[in-house]
mmCIF file of C-alpha atoms in Angstrom:
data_model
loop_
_atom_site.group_PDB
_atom_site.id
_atom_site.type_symbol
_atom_site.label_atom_id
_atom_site.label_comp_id
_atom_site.label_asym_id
_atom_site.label_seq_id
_atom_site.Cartn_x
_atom_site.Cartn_y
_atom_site.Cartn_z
ATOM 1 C CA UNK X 1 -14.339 -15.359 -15.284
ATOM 2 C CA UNK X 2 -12.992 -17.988 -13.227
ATOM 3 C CA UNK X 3 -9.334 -18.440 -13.193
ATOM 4 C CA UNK X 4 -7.675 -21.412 -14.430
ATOM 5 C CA UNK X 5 -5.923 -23.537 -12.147
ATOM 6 C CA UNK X 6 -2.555 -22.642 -12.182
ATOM 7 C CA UNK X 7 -3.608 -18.851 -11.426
ATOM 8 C CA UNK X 8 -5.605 -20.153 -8.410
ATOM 9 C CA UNK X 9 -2.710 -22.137 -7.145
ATOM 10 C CA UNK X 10 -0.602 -19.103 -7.453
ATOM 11 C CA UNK X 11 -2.787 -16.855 -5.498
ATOM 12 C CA UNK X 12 -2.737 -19.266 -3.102
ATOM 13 C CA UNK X 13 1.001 -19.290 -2.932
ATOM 14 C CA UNK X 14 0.560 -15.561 -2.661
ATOM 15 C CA UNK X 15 -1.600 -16.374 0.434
ATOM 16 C CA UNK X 16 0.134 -18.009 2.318
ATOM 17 C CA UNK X 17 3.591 -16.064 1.752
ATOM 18 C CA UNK X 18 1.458 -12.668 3.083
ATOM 19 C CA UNK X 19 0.878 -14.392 6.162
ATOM 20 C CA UNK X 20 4.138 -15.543 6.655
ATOM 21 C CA UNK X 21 5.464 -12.532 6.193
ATOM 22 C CA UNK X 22 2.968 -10.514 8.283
ATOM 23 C CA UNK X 23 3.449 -13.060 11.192
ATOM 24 C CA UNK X 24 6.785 -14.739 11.055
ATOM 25 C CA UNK X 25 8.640 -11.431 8.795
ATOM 26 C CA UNK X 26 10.772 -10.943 6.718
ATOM 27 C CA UNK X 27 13.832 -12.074 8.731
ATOM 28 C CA UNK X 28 12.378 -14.926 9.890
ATOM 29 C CA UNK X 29 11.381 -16.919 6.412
ATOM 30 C CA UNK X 30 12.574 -18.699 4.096
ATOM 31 C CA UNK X 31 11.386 -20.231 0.987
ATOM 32 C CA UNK X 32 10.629 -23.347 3.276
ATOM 33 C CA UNK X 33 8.647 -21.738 5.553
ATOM 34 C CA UNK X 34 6.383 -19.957 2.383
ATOM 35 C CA UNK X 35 6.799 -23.505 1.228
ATOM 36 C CA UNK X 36 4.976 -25.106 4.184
ATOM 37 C CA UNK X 37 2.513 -22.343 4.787
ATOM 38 C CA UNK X 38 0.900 -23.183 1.300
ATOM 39 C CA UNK X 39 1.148 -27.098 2.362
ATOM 40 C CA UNK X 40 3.521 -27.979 -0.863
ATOM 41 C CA UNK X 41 6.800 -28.657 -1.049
ATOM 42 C CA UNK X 42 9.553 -26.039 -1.888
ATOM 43 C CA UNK X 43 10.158 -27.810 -5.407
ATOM 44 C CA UNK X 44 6.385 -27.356 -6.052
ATOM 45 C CA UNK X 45 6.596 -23.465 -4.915
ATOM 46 C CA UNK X 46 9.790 -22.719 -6.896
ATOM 47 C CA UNK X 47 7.827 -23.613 -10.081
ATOM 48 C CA UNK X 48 5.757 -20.736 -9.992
ATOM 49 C CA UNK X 49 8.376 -18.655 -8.414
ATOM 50 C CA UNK X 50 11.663 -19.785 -8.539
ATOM 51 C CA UNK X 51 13.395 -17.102 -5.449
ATOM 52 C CA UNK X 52 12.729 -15.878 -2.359
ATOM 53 C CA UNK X 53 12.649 -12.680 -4.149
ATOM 54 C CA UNK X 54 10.637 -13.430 -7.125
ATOM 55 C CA UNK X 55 8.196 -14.588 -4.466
ATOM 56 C CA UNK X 56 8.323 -11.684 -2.237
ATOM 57 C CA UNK X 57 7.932 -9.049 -5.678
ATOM 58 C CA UNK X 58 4.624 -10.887 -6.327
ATOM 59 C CA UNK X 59 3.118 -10.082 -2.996
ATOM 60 C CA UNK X 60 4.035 -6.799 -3.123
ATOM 61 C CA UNK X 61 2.844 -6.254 -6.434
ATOM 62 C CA UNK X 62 -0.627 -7.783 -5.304
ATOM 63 C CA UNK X 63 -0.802 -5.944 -1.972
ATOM 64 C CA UNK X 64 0.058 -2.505 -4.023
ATOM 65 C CA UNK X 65 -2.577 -3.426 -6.997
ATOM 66 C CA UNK X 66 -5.224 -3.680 -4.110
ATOM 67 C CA UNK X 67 -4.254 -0.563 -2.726
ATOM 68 C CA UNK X 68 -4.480 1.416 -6.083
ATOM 69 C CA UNK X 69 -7.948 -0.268 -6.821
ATOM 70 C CA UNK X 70 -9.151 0.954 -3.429
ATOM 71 C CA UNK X 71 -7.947 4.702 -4.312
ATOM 72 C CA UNK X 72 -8.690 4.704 -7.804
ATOM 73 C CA UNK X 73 -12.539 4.470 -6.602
ATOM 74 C CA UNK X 74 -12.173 7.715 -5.264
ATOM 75 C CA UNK X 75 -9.124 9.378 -7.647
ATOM 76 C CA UNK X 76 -10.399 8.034 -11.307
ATOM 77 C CA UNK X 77 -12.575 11.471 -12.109
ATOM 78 C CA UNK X 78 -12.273 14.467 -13.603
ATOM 79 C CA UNK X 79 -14.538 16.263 -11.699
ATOM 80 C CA UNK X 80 -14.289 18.978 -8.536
ATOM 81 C CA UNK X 81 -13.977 17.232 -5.471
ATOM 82 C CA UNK X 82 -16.013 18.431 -2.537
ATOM 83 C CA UNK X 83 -14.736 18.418 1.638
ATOM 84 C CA UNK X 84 -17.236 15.644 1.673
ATOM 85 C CA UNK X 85 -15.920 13.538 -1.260
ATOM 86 C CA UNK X 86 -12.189 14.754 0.038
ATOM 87 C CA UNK X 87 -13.083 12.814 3.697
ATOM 88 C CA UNK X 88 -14.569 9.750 1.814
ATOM 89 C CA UNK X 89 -11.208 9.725 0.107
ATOM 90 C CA UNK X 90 -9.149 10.040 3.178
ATOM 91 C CA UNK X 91 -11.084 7.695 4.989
ATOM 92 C CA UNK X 92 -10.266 5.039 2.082
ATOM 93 C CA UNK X 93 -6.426 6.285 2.737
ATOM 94 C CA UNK X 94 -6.549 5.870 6.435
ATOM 95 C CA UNK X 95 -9.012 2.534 6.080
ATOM 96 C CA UNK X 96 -5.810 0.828 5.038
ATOM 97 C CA UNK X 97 -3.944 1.499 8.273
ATOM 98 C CA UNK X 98 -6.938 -0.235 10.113
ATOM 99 C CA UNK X 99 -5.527 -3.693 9.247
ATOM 100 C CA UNK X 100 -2.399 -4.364 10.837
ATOM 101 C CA UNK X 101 -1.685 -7.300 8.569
ATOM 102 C CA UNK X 102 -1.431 -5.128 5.902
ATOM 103 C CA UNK X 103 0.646 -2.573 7.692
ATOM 104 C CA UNK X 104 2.955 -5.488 8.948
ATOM 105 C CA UNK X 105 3.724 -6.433 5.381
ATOM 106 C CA UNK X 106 4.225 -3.073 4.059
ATOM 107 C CA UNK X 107 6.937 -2.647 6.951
ATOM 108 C CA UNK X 108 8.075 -6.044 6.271
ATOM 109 C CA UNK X 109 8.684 -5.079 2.648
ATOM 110 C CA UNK X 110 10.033 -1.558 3.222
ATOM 111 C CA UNK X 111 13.025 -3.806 4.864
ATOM 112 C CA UNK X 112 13.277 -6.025 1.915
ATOM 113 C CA UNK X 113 13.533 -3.184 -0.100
ATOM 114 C CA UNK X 114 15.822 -1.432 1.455
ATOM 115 C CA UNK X 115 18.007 -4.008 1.105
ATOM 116 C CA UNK X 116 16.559 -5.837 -2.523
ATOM 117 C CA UNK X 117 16.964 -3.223 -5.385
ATOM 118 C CA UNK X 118 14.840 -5.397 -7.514
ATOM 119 C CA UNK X 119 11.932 -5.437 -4.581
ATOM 120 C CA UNK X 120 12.687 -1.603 -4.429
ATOM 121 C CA UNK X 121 12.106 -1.006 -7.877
ATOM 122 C CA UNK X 122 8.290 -2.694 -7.211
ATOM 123 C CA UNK X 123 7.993 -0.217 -4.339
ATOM 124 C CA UNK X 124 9.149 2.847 -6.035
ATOM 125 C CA UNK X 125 6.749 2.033 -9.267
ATOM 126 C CA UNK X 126 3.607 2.004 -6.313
ATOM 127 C CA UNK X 127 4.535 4.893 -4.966
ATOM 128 C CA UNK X 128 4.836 6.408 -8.253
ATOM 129 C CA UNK X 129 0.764 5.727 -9.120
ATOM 130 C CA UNK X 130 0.105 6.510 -5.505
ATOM 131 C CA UNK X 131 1.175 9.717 -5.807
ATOM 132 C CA UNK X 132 -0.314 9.691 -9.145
ATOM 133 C CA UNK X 133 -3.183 8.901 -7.750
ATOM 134 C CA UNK X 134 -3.122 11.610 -5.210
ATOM 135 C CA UNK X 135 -2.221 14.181 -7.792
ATOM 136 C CA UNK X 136 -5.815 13.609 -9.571
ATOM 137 C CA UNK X 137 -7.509 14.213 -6.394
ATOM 138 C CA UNK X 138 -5.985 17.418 -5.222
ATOM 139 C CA UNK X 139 -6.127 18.355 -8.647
ATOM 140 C CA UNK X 140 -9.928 18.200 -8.457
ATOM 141 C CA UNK X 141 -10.014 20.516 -5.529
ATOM 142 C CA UNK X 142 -6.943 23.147 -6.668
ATOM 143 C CA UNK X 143 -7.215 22.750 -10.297
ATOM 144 C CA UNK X 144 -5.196 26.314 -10.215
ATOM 145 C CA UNK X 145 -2.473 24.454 -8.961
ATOM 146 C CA UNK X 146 1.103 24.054 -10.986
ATOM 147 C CA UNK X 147 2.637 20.664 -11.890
ATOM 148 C CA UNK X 148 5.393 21.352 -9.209
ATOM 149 C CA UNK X 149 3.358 22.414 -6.910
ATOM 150 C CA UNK X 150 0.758 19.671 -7.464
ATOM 151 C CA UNK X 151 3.795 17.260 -7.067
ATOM 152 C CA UNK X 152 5.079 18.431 -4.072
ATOM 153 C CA UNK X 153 1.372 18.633 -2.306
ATOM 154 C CA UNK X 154 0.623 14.985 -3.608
ATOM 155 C CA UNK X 155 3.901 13.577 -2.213
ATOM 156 C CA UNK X 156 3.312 15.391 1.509
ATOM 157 C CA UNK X 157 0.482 13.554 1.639
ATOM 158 C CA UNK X 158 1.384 11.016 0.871
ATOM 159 C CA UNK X 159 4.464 11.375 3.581
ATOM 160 C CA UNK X 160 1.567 12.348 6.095
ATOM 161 C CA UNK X 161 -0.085 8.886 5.381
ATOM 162 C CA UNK X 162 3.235 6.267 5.359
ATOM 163 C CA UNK X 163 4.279 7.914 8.936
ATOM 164 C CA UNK X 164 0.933 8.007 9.938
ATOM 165 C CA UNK X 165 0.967 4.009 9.456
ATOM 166 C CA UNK X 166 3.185 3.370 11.731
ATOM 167 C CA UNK X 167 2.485 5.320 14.471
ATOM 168 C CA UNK X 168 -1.559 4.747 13.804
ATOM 169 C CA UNK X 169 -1.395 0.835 13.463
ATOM 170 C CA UNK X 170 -1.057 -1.913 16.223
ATOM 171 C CA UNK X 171 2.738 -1.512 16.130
ATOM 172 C CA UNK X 172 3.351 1.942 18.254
ATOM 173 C CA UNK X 173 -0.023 1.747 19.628
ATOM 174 C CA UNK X 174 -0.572 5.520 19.370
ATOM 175 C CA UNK X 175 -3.577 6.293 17.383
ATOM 176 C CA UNK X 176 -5.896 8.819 18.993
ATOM 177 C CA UNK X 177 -9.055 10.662 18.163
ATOM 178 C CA UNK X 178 -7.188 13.393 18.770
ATOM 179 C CA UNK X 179 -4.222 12.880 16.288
ATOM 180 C CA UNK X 180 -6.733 11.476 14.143
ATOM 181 C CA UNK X 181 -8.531 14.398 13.896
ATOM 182 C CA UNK X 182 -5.688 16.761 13.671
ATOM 183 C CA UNK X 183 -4.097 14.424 10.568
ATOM 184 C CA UNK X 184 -7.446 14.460 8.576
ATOM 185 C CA UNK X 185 -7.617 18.411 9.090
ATOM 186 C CA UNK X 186 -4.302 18.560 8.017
ATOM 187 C CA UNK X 187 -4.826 16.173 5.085
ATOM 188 C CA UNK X 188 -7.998 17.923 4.422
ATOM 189 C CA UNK X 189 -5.687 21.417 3.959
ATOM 190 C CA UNK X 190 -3.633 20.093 1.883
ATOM 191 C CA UNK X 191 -6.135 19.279 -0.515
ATOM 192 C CA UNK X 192 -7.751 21.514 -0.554
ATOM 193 C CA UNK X 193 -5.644 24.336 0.077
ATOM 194 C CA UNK X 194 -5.554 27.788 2.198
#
């Protein structure tokens, strides 16, 4: 289905705000600067979102939805996960981290949230069906495994994976085979257990 014309102008709002924010940040735009990025004026861009912030929610709830669509190919099943289909699914993790735009803008908007509750809200829902997510997976592979328990595991790994994008991506320059190696072994442990 193709979408109508106003949805295609609003992704391409979307657009060009990521790429502000991934090379000009957070601190450094304005609803001008989304504004010219998309070639329209700021009148024209405050129709479809009328604040900075309204703007800024709906590229973080677009970068999240693409993340959960790329892990619910690998969490959506009720079956036992294998150490093979467990390294397909932390590859998919890790994949993300590959792309420093994407790792830019979740930094960016870990700042606006910090400081936007209503952004923060947007980023606490993700995390919630990330970790949901998570949960499904390691519940494949430790289906012995109680609710607190299953928690807890799903949110270290989750931990393991946010620091891991920093120090992994173009920003701190530090990913290593060997760290790589060591964080999938450790990722791999914690889904599947002892």
């Amino acid at each position: 289905m193709t979408p109508s014309k106003g949805a295609a102008r609003a992704a391409a709002l979307l657009d060009a705000a990521e790429q502000v924010l991934t090379t000009q940040g957070n601190a450094n735009s304005a609803m001008r600067d989304f504004a010219a990025a998309a070639g329209v004026r700021v009148g024209h861009l405050q129709h479809y979102y009328p604040t900075r912030a309204d703007l800024i929610r709906a590229v973080m709830s677009r970068a999240l939805t693409r993340s959960l669509d790329r892990l619910a190919v690998v969490t959506d099943t009720d079956q036992s996960l294998s150490r093979e289909e467990s390294e397909h699914f932390i590859a998919v993790l890790l994949g993300e981290q590959d792309d420093e735009a994407t790792v830019r803008l979740y930094v960016e908007v870990w700042a606006i949230a910090a400081a936007d509750e209503e952004v923060a809200v947007v980023v606490r829902d993700f995390y919630a069906q990330y970790i949901a997510h998570v949960e499904r997976a390691v519940a494949c592979a430790q289906p012995d495994l109680d609710a607190v328990e299953l928690s807890a595991t799903a949110q270290t790994i989750v931990s393991l994976l946010e620091g891991s994008a920093v120090l992994r991506s173009g920003i701190t320059g530090r990913k290593s085979d060997a760290s790589d190696r060591k964080l999938v072994n450790t990722l791999q442990y914690l889904i599947h257990g002892p």
